[in-house]
Coordinates of C-alpha atoms in Angstrom, one line a residue:
M1 CA 64.6 81.9 97.8
I2 CA 66.8 79.3 99.4
K3 CA 66.4 75.5 98.4
T4 CA 68.6 72.8 99.3
E5 CA 68.5 69.1 96.9
K6 CA 70.0 66.3 99.1
L7 CA 72.8 68.3 101.3
C8 CA 75.3 66.7 103.7
K9 CA 78.0 68.2 106.0
V10 CA 80.5 65.7 107.1
F11 CA 83.3 66.6 109.5
R12 CA 86.5 64.7 109.8
T13 CA 89.5 64.8 111.8
D14 CA 91.9 62.3 111.5
E15 CA 90.4 59.9 113.8
V16 CA 86.6 61.2 113.6
E17 CA 84.1 61.0 110.6
T18 CA 80.9 63.2 111.7
L19 CA 77.8 63.7 110.5
A20 CA 76.4 66.6 110.4
L21 CA 73.6 67.0 108.2
N22 CA 72.3 64.3 105.8
D23 CA 70.6 65.1 102.9
V24 CA 69.2 68.2 104.2
N25 CA 66.4 69.2 101.3
F26 CA 65.5 73.1 102.7
E27 CA 63.1 75.7 101.2
V28 CA 62.4 79.0 102.8
A29 CA 60.4 81.0 100.0
K30 CA 60.5 85.4 100.0
G31 CA 59.0 87.3 102.8
E32 CA 58.7 83.8 104.8
F33 CA 59.7 83.5 108.9
V34 CA 61.4 79.8 109.4
A35 CA 62.6 78.6 112.5
V36 CA 65.2 75.8 112.6
M37 CA 64.8 73.4 116.7
G38 CA 66.2 70.5 117.5
P39 CA 68.5 69.6 120.5
S40 CA 71.6 70.3 120.6
G41 CA 74.3 69.1 118.6
C42 CA 71.8 67.8 115.9
G43 CA 73.1 70.4 112.5
K44 CA 70.8 73.3 114.0
S45 CA 74.2 75.5 113.0
T46 CA 75.6 73.7 110.9
L47 CA 72.2 74.3 108.2
L48 CA 72.4 78.4 109.5
N49 CA 75.8 78.8 108.1
I50 CA 75.7 77.3 105.3
I51 CA 72.7 79.0 104.5
G52 CA 74.7 82.4 105.3
L53 CA 77.8 81.1 102.9
L54 CA 79.3 80.7 105.7
D55 CA 81.5 77.6 105.1
N56 CA 79.7 75.0 102.0
P57 CA 78.6 71.6 102.3
T58 CA 80.1 68.2 101.7
S59 CA 77.7 67.4 98.6
G60 CA 74.4 68.4 97.5
S61 CA 73.2 71.6 95.6
Y62 CA 72.2 74.9 96.9
R63 CA 70.4 77.3 95.6
L64 CA 70.1 80.5 97.2
F65 CA 68.9 83.6 94.7
G66 CA 67.9 81.3 91.8
Q67 CA 72.0 80.3 92.0
E68 CA 73.7 77.2 93.0
V69 CA 76.1 78.6 95.1
A70 CA 77.0 75.6 96.7
G71 CA 80.7 74.8 95.6
L72 CA 81.8 78.5 95.8
R73 CA 85.0 79.3 97.1
E74 CA 85.9 81.4 100.3
S75 CA 86.1 85.3 98.4
G76 CA 83.2 83.7 96.2
R77 CA 80.9 83.9 98.9
T78 CA 81.8 86.6 101.0
K79 CA 81.2 88.6 97.9
F80 CA 77.9 87.4 97.4
R81 CA 76.2 87.7 100.9
K82 CA 77.8 91.0 100.4
G83 CA 74.8 93.2 101.4
R84 CA 72.3 90.4 100.6
I85 CA 72.3 88.4 104.1
G86 CA 72.7 89.8 107.9
F87 CA 73.3 87.8 110.3
V88 CA 72.3 88.3 114.4
F89 CA 74.2 85.7 116.8
Q90 CA 73.2 84.5 120.6
S91 CA 76.7 86.2 121.8
F92 CA 75.9 90.2 119.7
N93 CA 79.3 90.3 118.5
L94 CA 79.9 93.8 119.1
I95 CA 83.1 95.9 119.3
D96 CA 83.6 97.0 122.7
E97 CA 85.0 100.2 121.2
L98 CA 83.2 101.7 119.3
T99 CA 79.4 103.7 120.0
V100 CA 76.6 102.2 119.1
E101 CA 76.6 104.1 115.8
Q102 CA 80.1 103.1 114.9
N103 CA 79.0 98.9 115.5
V104 CA 75.4 99.6 113.2
E105 CA 77.4 101.9 110.6
L106 CA 81.0 99.0 110.3
P107 CA 78.6 96.5 107.1
L108 CA 78.2 100.0 105.2
T109 CA 81.9 100.4 105.3
Y110 CA 82.6 97.8 104.0
M111 CA 81.0 98.6 100.7
G112 CA 82.5 101.4 100.2
L113 CA 79.1 104.2 100.7
A114 CA 79.9 108.1 100.7
A115 CA 80.5 109.3 104.1
S116 CA 76.6 110.7 103.6
E117 CA 74.9 108.0 102.8
R118 CA 76.0 105.4 105.4
R119 CA 74.6 108.8 108.3
R120 CA 71.3 108.2 106.6
R121 CA 71.0 104.5 106.8
V122 CA 72.8 104.1 110.0
R123 CA 70.1 106.9 111.5
E124 CA 66.9 105.5 109.8
I125 CA 67.7 101.4 110.8
M126 CA 68.7 103.4 114.2
E127 CA 65.4 105.2 114.7
R128 CA 63.5 101.9 113.6
V129 CA 64.8 99.7 116.4
H130 CA 64.5 102.3 118.6
I131 CA 67.8 102.5 119.7
S132 CA 68.7 106.2 118.3
H133 CA 69.0 107.7 122.2
R134 CA 71.9 105.4 123.0
R135 CA 73.9 106.6 119.6
K136 CA 76.7 107.6 121.8
H137 CA 76.8 104.6 124.0
L138 CA 79.8 102.1 123.8
P139 CA 78.0 98.4 124.1
S140 CA 78.6 98.6 128.1
Q141 CA 76.6 100.9 128.7
L142 CA 74.2 98.8 127.1
S143 CA 71.5 96.7 128.6
G144 CA 71.7 93.5 127.3
G145 CA 68.2 94.2 125.1
Q146 CA 70.0 97.1 123.8
Q147 CA 72.8 95.4 122.7
Q148 CA 70.7 93.0 120.8
R149 CA 68.5 95.8 119.3
V150 CA 72.0 97.0 117.8
A151 CA 73.4 94.0 116.4
V152 CA 70.0 93.7 114.5
A153 CA 70.2 97.1 112.9
R154 CA 73.5 96.0 112.2
A155 CA 72.5 93.4 110.7
L156 CA 69.9 95.5 109.1
V157 CA 71.6 98.4 107.8
T158 CA 72.9 96.6 104.7
D159 CA 68.8 96.5 103.9
P160 CA 69.5 92.8 103.1
E161 CA 67.3 90.7 101.5
L162 CA 67.7 88.0 103.8
I163 CA 67.9 87.3 107.6
L164 CA 69.9 84.1 109.7
A165 CA 69.3 84.6 113.5
D166 CA 71.3 82.0 116.0
E167 CA 69.3 81.9 118.9
P168 CA 68.6 85.6 119.1
T169 CA 67.8 85.5 122.8
G170 CA 69.5 82.8 124.5
N171 CA 71.2 85.8 126.3
L172 CA 68.3 87.8 126.7
D173 CA 65.8 87.5 130.0
S174 CA 62.3 86.9 129.0
R175 CA 61.5 90.1 128.7
N176 CA 64.1 91.3 126.2
G177 CA 64.1 88.2 124.4
Q178 CA 59.8 88.9 123.9
E179 CA 61.5 92.6 122.2
V180 CA 63.5 91.6 120.3
M181 CA 61.3 88.7 118.9
E182 CA 58.6 91.3 117.8
L183 CA 61.2 93.2 116.9
L184 CA 62.0 90.1 114.4
S185 CA 58.1 89.4 113.4
E186 CA 57.9 93.1 112.4
L187 CA 60.6 93.1 110.4
N188 CA 59.0 90.3 108.4
A189 CA 55.8 91.8 108.1
A190 CA 57.5 94.9 106.2
G191 CA 59.1 92.1 103.7
T192 CA 62.9 90.8 105.3
T193 CA 62.5 86.6 104.9
I194 CA 64.0 85.1 108.4
V195 CA 65.6 82.1 109.3
M196 CA 66.4 81.3 112.7
V197 CA 67.8 79.1 115.0
T198 CA 66.4 78.1 118.0
H199 CA 65.7 76.0 121.3
S200 CA 62.4 78.2 122.5
E201 CA 58.7 77.1 121.3
R202 CA 57.7 80.8 122.7
D203 CA 60.4 82.6 119.8
A204 CA 59.6 79.6 117.5
A205 CA 55.6 80.8 117.9
F206 CA 56.3 83.6 116.0
A207 CA 57.6 82.1 113.3
H208 CA 55.5 80.6 109.9
R209 CA 57.1 77.2 109.8
V210 CA 58.9 74.9 112.4
V211 CA 61.5 72.6 110.7
N212 CA 62.8 70.0 113.7
L213 CA 66.2 68.7 112.4
F214 CA 67.6 65.4 114.5
D215 CA 71.2 63.7 113.3
G216 CA 71.1 66.0 110.9
S217 CA 67.7 64.9 109.6
I218 CA 64.7 67.1 108.8
I219 CA 62.4 65.1 110.9
S220 CA 59.1 67.2 110.7
E221 CA 58.0 70.5 109.9
T222 CA 55.4 72.1 111.1
V223 CA 53.5 75.2 109.8
C224 CA 51.9 77.6 112.6
G225 CA 49.2 79.6 113.8

């Protein structure tokens, strides 16, 4: 599903050039759950942004769903990932003025689906992540764990082939973090491919494989379990 070869990313300013990714060779098979770990500034989020087509590499190859995508322009990246990639962020990124079900429905409106189909999908995914009883609430009326469940529902409502999670328990206490990780594990067991960036050894233990980055390079891989 995911394959990068000699992937490099350089950030340049007038005075400084920073090598964020250095010849990264990285593969994820369909149905895998892979955790990417490493110290702050090692390139984890940069790699996730490139995998999610939020950014392009400076050089190297990136094949996603069997297609070379490293050179796509922004409009092409947006079109390619629509409905196929779901994102879960540490900061939830919910819209405060919208209810739970409106937040979950938002990606479907961009896909142009009929209202009846949007309602059906939203209802099913909220039941799946156990948040239906909060559907009329605003994000400010939810706990952190409930907000992250809404964010997961929003990521899943398009039925994506790939979920990318960036520190999904970073703003949660241990109990809520455990619940979110168990939910991601259940989704993976049902067939969803997941790539997760995390600092947490506990969260990484839910993955099939852990990839360690340091100074923009992969330094080790460990198979879990």
